[in-house]
Coordinates of C-alpha atoms and ligand atoms in Angstrom, one line a residue:
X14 CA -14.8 -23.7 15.2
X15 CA -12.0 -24.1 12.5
X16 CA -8.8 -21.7 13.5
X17 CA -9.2 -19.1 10.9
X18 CA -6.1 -18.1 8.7
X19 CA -5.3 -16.1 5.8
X20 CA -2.4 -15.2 4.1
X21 CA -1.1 -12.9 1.9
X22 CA 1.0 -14.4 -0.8
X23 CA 2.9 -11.8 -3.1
X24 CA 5.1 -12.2 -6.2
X25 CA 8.5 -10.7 -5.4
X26 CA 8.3 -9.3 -9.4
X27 CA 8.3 -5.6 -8.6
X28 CA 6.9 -2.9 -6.5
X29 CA 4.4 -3.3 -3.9
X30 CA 0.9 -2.2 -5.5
X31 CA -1.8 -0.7 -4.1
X32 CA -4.0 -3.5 -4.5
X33 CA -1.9 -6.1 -2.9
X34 CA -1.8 -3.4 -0.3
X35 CA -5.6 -3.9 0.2
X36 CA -5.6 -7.5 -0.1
X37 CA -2.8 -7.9 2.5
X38 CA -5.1 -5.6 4.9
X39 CA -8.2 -7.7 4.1
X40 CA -6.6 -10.1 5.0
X41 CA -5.2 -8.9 8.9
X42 CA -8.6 -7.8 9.0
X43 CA -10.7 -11.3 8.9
X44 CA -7.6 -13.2 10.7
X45 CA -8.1 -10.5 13.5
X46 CA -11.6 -10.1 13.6
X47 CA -11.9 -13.9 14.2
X48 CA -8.8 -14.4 16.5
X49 CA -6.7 -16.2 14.0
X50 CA -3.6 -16.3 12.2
X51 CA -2.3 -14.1 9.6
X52 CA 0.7 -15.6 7.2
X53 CA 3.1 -13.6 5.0
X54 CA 3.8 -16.2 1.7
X55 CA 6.9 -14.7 -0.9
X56 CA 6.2 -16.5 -4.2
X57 CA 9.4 -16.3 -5.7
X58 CA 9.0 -19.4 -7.6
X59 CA 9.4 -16.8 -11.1
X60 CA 12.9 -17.5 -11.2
X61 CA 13.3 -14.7 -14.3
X62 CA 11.2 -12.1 -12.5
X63 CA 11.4 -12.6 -8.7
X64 CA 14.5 -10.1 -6.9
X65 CA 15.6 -9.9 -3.5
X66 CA 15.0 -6.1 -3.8
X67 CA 10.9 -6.5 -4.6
X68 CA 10.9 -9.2 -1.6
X69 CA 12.5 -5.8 0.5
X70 CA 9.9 -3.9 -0.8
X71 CA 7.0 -5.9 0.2
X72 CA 8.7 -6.8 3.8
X73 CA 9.0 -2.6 4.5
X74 CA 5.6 -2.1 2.8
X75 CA 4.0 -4.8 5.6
X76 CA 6.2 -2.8 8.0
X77 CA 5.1 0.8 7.1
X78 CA 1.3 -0.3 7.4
X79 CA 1.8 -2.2 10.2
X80 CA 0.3 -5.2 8.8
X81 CA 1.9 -7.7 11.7
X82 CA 1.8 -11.1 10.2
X83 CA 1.8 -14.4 13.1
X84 CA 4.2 -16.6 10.1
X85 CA 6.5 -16.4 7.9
X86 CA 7.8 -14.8 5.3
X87 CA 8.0 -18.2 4.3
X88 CA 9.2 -18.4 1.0
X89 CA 8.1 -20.9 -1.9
X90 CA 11.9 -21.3 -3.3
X91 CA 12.8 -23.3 0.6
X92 CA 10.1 -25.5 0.0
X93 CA 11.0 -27.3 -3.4
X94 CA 11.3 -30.4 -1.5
X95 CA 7.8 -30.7 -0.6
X96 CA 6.2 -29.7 -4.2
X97 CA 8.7 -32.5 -5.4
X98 CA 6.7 -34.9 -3.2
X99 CA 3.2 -33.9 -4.0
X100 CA 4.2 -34.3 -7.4
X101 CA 5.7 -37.9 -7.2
X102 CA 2.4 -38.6 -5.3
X103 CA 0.1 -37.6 -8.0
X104 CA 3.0 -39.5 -10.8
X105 CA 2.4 -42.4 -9.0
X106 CA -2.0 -41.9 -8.3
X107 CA -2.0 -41.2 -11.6
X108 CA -3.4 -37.6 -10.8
X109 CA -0.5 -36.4 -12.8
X110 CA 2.1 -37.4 -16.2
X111 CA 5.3 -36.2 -17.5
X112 CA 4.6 -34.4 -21.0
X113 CA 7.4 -34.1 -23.7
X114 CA 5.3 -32.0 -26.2
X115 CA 8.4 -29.2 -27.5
X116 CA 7.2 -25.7 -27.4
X117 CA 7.1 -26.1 -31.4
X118 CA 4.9 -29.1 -31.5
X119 CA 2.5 -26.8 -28.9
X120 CA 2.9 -23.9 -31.0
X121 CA 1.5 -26.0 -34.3
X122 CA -1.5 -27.8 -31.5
X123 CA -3.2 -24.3 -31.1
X124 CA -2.5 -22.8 -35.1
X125 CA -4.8 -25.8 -35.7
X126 CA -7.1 -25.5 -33.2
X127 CA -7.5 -21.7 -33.6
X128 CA -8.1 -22.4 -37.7
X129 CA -10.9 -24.9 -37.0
X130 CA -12.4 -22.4 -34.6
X131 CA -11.7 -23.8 -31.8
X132 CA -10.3 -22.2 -28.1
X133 CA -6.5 -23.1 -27.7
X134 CA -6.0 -25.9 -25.1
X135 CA -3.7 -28.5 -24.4
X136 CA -5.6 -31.7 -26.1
X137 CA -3.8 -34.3 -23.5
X138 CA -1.8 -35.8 -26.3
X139 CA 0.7 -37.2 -23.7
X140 CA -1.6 -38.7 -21.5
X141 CA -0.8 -42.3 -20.6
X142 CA -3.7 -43.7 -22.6
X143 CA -3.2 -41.4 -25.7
X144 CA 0.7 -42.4 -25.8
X145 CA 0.5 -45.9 -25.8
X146 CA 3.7 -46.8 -28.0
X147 CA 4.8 -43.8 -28.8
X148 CA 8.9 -42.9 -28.7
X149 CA 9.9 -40.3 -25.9
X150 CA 11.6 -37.9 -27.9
X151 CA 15.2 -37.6 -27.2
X152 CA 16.5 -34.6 -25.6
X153 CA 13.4 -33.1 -24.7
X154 CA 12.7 -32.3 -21.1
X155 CA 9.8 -33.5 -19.9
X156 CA 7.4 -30.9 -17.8
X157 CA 4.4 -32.4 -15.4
X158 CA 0.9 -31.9 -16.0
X159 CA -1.9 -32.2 -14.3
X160 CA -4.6 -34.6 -15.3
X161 CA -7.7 -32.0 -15.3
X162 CA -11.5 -33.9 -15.2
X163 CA -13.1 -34.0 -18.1
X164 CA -16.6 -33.9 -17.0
X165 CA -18.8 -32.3 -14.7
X166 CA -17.9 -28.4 -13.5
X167 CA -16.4 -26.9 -10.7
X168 CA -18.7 -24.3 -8.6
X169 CA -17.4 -22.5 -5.2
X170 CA -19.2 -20.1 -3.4
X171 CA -17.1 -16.9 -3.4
X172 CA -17.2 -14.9 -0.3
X173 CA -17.4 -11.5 -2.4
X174 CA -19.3 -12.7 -5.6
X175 CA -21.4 -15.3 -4.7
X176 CA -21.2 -18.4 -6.5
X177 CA -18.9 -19.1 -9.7
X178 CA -19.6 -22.2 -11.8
X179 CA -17.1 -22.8 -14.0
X180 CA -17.5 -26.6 -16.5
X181 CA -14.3 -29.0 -17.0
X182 CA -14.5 -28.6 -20.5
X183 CA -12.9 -25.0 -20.4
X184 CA -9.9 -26.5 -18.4
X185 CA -7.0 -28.2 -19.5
X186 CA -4.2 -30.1 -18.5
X187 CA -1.9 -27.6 -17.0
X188 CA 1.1 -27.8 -16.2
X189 CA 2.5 -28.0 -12.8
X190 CA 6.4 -28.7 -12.7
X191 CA 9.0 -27.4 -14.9
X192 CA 12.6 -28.4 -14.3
X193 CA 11.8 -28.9 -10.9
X194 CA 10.0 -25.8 -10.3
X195 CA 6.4 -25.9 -9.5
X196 CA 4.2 -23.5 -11.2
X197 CA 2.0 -20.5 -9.6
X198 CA -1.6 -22.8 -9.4
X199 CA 0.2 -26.0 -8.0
X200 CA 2.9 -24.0 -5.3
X201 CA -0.2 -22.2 -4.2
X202 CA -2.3 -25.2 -3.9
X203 CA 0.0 -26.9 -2.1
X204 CA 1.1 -23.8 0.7
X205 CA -2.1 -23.2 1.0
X206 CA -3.1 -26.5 1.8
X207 CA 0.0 -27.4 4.1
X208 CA -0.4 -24.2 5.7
X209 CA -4.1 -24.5 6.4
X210 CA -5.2 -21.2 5.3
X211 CA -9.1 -21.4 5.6
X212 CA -9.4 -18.3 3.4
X213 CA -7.8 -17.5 -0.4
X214 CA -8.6 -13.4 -0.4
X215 CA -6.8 -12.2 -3.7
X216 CA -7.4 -9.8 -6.4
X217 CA -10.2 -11.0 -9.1
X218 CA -7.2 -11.4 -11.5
X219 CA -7.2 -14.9 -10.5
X220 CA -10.7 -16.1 -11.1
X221 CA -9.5 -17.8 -13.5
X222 CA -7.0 -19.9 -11.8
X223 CA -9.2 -20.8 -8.9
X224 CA -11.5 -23.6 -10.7
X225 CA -8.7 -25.3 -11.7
X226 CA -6.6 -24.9 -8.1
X227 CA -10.1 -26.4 -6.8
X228 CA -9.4 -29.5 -9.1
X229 CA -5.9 -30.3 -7.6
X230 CA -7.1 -29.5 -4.1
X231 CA -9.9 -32.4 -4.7
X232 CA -7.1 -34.7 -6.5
X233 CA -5.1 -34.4 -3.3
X234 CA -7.8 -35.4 -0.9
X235 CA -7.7 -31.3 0.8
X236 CA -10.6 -29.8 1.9
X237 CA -11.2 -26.8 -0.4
X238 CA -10.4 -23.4 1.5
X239 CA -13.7 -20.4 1.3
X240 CA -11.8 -18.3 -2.0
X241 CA -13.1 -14.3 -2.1
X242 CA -12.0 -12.6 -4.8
X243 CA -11.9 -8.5 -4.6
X244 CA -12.6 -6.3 -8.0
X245 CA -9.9 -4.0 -9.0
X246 CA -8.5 -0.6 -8.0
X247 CA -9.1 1.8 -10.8
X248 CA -7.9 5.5 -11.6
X249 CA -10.2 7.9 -10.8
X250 CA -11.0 7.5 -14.3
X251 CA -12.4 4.5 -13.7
X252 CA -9.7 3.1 -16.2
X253 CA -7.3 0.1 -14.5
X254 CA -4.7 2.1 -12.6
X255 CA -1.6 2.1 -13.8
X256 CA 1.6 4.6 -13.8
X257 CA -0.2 7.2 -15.7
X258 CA -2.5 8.1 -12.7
X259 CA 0.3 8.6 -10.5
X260 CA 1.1 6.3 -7.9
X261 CA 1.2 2.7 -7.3
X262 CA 3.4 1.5 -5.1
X263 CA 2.9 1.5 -1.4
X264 CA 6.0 3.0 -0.5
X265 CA 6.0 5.7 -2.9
X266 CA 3.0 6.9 -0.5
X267 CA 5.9 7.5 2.5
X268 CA 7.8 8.9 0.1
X269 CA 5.2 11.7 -0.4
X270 CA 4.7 11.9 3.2
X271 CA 1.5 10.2 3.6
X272 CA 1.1 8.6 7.0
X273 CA 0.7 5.0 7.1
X274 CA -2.6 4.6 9.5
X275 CA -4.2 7.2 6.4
X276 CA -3.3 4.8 4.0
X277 CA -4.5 2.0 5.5
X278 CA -8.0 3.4 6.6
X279 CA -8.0 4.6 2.8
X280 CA -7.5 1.5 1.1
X281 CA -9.4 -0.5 3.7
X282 CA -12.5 2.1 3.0
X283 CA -11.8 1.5 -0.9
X284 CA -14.2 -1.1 -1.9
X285 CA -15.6 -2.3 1.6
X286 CA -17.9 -0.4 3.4
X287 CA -19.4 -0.4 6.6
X288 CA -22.7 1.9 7.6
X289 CA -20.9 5.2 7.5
X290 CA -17.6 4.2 8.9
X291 CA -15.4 6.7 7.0
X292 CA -12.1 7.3 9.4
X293 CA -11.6 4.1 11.3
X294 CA -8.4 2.9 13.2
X295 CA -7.3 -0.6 12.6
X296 CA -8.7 -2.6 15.8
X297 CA -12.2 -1.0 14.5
X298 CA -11.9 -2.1 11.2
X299 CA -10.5 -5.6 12.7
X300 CA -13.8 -5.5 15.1
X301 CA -16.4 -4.8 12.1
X302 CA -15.0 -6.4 9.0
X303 CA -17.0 -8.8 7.0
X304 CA -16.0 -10.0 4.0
X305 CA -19.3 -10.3 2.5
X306 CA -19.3 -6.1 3.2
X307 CA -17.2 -6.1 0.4
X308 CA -17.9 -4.1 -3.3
X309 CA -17.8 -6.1 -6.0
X310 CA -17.9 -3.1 -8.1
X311 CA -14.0 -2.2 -9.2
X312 CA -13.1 0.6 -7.1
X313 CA -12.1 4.3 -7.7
X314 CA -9.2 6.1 -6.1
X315 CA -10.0 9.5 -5.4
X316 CA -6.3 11.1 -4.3
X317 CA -8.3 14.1 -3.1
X318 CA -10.1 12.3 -0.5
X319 CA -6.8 10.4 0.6
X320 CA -5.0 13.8 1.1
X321 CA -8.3 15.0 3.0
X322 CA -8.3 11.7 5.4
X323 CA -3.9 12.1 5.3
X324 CA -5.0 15.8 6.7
X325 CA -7.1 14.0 9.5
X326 CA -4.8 11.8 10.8
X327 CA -1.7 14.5 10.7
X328 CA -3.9 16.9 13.1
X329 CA -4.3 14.4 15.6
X330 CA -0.6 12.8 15.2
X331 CA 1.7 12.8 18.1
X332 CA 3.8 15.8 17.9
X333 CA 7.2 14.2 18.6
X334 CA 6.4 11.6 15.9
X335 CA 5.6 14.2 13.5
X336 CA 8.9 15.9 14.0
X337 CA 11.1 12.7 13.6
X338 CA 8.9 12.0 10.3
X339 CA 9.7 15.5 9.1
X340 CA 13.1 16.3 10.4
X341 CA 15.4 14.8 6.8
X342 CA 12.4 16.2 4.9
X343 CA 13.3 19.5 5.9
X344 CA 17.0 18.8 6.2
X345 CA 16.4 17.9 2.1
X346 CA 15.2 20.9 1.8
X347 CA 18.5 22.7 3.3
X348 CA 16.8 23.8 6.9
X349 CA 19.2 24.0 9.7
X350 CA 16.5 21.9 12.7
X351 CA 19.6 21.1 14.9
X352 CA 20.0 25.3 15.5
X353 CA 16.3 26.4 15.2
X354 CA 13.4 26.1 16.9
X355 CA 12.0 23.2 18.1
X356 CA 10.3 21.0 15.8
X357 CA 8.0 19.3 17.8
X358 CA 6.6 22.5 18.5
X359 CA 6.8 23.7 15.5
X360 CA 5.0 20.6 14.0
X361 CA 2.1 21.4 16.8
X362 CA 1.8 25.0 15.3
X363 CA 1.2 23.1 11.9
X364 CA 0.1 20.1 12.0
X365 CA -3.5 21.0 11.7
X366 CA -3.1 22.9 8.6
X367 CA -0.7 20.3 6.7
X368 CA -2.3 17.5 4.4
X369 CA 0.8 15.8 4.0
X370 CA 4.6 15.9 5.9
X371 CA 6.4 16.8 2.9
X372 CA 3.7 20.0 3.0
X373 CA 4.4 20.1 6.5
X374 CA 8.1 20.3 5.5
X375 CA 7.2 22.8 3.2
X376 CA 5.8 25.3 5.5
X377 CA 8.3 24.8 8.3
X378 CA 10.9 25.7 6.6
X379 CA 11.4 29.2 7.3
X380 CA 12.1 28.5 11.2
X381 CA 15.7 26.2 9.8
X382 CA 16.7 28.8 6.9
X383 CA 18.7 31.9 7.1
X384 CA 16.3 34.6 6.5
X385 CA 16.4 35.9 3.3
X386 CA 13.9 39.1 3.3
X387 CA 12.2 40.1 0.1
X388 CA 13.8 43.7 -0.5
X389 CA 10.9 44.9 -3.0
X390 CA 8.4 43.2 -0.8
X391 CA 9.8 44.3 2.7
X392 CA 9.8 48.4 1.2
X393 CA 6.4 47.9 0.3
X394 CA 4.4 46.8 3.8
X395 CA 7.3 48.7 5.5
X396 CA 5.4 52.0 3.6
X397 CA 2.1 53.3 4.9
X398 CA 2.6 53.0 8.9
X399 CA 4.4 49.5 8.8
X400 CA 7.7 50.7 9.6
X401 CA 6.5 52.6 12.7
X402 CA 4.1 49.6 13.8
X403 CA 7.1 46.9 13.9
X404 CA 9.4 49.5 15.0
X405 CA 6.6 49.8 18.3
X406 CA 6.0 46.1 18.5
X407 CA 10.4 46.0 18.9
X408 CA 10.6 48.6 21.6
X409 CA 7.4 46.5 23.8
X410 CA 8.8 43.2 23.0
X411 CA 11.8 43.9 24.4
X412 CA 10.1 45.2 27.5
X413 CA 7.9 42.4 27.9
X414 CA 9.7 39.7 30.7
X415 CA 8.1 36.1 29.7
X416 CA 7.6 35.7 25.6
X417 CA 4.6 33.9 25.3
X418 CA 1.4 34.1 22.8
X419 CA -0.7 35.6 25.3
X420 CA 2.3 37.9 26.2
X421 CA 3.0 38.5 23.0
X422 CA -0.4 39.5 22.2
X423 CA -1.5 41.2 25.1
X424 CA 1.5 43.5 25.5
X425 CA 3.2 43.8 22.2
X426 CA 0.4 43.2 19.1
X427 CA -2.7 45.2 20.9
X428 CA -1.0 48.3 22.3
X429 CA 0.5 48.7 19.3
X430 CA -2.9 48.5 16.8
X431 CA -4.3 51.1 19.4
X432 CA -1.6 53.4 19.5
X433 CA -0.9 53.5 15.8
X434 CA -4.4 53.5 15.0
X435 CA -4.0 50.7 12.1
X436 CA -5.4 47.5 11.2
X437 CA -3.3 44.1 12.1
X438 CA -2.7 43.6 8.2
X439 CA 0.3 47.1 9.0
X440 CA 1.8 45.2 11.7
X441 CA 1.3 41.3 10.4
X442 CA 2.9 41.6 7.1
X443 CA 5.7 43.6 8.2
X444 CA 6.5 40.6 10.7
X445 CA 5.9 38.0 7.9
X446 CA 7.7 39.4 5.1
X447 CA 10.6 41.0 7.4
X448 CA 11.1 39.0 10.1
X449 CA 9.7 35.5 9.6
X450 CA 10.8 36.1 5.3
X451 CA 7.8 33.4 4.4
X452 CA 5.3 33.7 2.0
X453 CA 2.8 32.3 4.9
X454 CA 3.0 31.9 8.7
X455 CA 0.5 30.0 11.1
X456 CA -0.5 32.4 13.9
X457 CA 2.0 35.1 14.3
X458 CA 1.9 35.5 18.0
X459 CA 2.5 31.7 18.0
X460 CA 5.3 31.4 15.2
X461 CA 7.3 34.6 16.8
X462 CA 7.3 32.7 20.3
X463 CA 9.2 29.8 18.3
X464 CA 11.5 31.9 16.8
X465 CA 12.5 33.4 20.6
X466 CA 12.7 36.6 22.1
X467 CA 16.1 37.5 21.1
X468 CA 16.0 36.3 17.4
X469 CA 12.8 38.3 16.8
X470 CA 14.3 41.6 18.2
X471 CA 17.6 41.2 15.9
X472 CA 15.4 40.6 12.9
X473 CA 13.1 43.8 13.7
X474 CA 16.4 45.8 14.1
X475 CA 17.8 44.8 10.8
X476 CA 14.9 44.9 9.0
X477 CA 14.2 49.0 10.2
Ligands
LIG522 N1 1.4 -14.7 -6.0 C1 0.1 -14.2 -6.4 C2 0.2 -12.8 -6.8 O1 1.1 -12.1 -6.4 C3 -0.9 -14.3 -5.4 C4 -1.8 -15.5 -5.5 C5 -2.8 -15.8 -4.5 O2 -3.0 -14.9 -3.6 O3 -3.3 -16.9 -4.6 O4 -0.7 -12.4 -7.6

């Protein structure tokens, strides 16, 4: 069987989007599945748009998701040379002809064409046989066009929506070289070709481009590569998802503290579906993906189910990870980790009850901060018995040898509910509110271990 390889080929013209996100996984996915190869194509032939920062972005976004590519970045702007000879190729085959029409002269084509009714298109006035004679115009640049057929219709199979016929006569002579540059549907023709990528998997924004890539691969003599197309990524408004519903670009999602294997399994589950595979790890997705499992329904980003599956994956992340992911998040936040407790512990304490690591940061806070006790709040669960419970659960503590949960529960928290007669809410919010000064702890037996023996015992003085 043919080697199988895909590529992902993004336009360094801004940030990384979700969608190219998807594609890029799609594309890992059926290059893994299959044993093949997986290429990473820059097309920074845009010379207005294209920066070296967006071609960052995309490298660290392939990073972050782990999205290992076997080539490149190979990047369209080294490989002038070669579109220069492809073209020369089709100049002298015919397959291709200078055009001098001005922008002006183009301008005034359509006006007409658009009066009598008809769709705007190039109407091949500098094709050889309809320039017979005619003056090159002085001082006008010449771009290369490609000499479209003019009959018959282009039909592919499409590995998500089935087959697309498209006729000739709603093509037109495109261009395909300006000063030197080749343009988006003859650079990609050409990688694609050189670079034997059996499968084009792109968004269903360029439908439209692929009948008339098909013509240039069949005017080269190139087999013609399987092309799937996947629908959109919509708000969850089902509206096309743009800054208004938040965000878009990969990286913003570390920013917030999403994990990366979330994202992926997100946007992986988002429009491709298999039986009732809903949290899946990237060799099972790699093992089970079909393209033809693709939606070809536009799909809807639910951010509520991504923070639910984000959730997932932070309970069962490796501690020590977790605290190097959230160690400058709480350092932002002005904690102290160097001289508390430790964070890998204290990310096992709350991992399980964190959707993201900047919520994680959030609520681990209070170990790295100076304590600052809420006067009006510490008088009021220090009234009504509380006073003399955390007063108690001082005098055992300090008697206690080894300060563990169970020790801590055992000897400190349940002789001292019997003896004072009260429900835990006396003791517990005395030992939030004065000695851990959050709004919210995770178990308290748990958090005061953290904390250590001798810090509780000098909070519990000062608080009495
Ligand atoms: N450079 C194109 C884009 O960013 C990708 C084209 C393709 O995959 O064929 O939309």
């Amino acid at each position: 069987m043919k080697t199988i390889r895909t590529r992902i080929a993004p336009s360094p013209t801004g940030m990384m989007h979700l969608g190219t996100a998807r594609t890029a996984i799609y594309c890992w996915a059926v290059a893994r599945h299959f044993g093949g190869k997986f290429l990473l194509r820059i097309e920074d032939t845009d010379q207005v748009r294209s920066t070296k920062e967006a071609t960052q972005v995309i490298l660290d976004g392939m990073k972050w998701l782990n999205l290992d590519y076997d080539e490149g970045p190979i990047y369209q702007m080294d490989r002038l040379d070669r579109y220069r000879e492809v073209v020369d190729q089709m100049l002298a085959d015919g397959r291709a002809y200078y055009c001098y029409a001005t922008p002006e002269e183009l301008d005034q084509m359509r006006e007409e064409q658009k009066a009598k009714g008809l769709k705007p298109r190039y109407d091949g006035r500098w094709r050889p046989e309809n320039c017979v004679g005619k003056p090159i115009p002085e001082g006008v640049k010449p771009v290369i066009r490609f000499r479209n057929p003019d009959e018959g219709a282009v039909t592919w199979d499409d590995a998500v929506y089935g087959p697309i016929t498209v006729s000739n006569s709603e093509l037109d002579d495109l261009i395909i070289m300006r000063n030197g540059i080749p343009t988006y549907n003859f650079a990609v023709v050409v990688d694609d070709w050189d670079m034997e990528v059996s499968h084009v998997i792109r968004g269903a924004d360029h439908i439209n481009n692929t009948p008339r890539q098909i013509n240039i691969y069949n005017a080269l003599g190139a087999e013609v590569p399987v092309f799937a197309h996947l629908p959109l990524i919509n708000g969850q408004d089902g509206q096309k998802l743009s800054k208004r519903h938040g965000t878009v670009s990969v990286l913003e999602y570390e920013r917030q503290g999403y994990l990366p294997e979330a994202i992926f399994n997100y946007l992986a589950r988002l429009g491709w579906g298999h039986g009732n595979m809903e949290k899946f790890s990237r060799d099972e997705l790699a093992k089970v993906f079909e393209l033809s499992d693709c939606s070809r329904a536009a799909a809807r980003i639910d951010w509520k189910k991504l923070e639910w599956l984000n959730g997932q994956y932070m309970k069962e992340a490796d501690n020590a990870r977790l605290a190097e992911l959230t160690r400058a998040r709480i350092e932002a936040r002005g904690g102290d980790v160097e001289h508390g407790p430790s964070l890998v512990d204290v990310c096992d304490l709350l991992k399980g009850r964190s959707a993201t690591l900047e919520k994680l940061a959030d609520s681990a806070l209070f170990f790295y901060v100076k304590p600052e006790v809420n006067a009006e709040e510490a008088e009021k669960v220090l009234a009504d018995g509380g006073r003399e419970a955390l007063k108690l659960f001082g005098e055992k503590l300090a008697a206690i040898d080894e300060m563990t949960p169970e020790n801590v529960y055992e000897h400190c928290i349940k002789p001292v509910l019997e003896e004072c007669g009260c429900p835990m809410k006396v003791l517990a919010n005395p030992l939030r509110v004065c000695v851990c000064a959050a709004d919210r702890t995770p178990q308290i037996d748990k958090t005061l271990c953290l904390f250590g023996k001798e810090e509780v015992l000098a909070r519990i003085a000062r608080a009495l």
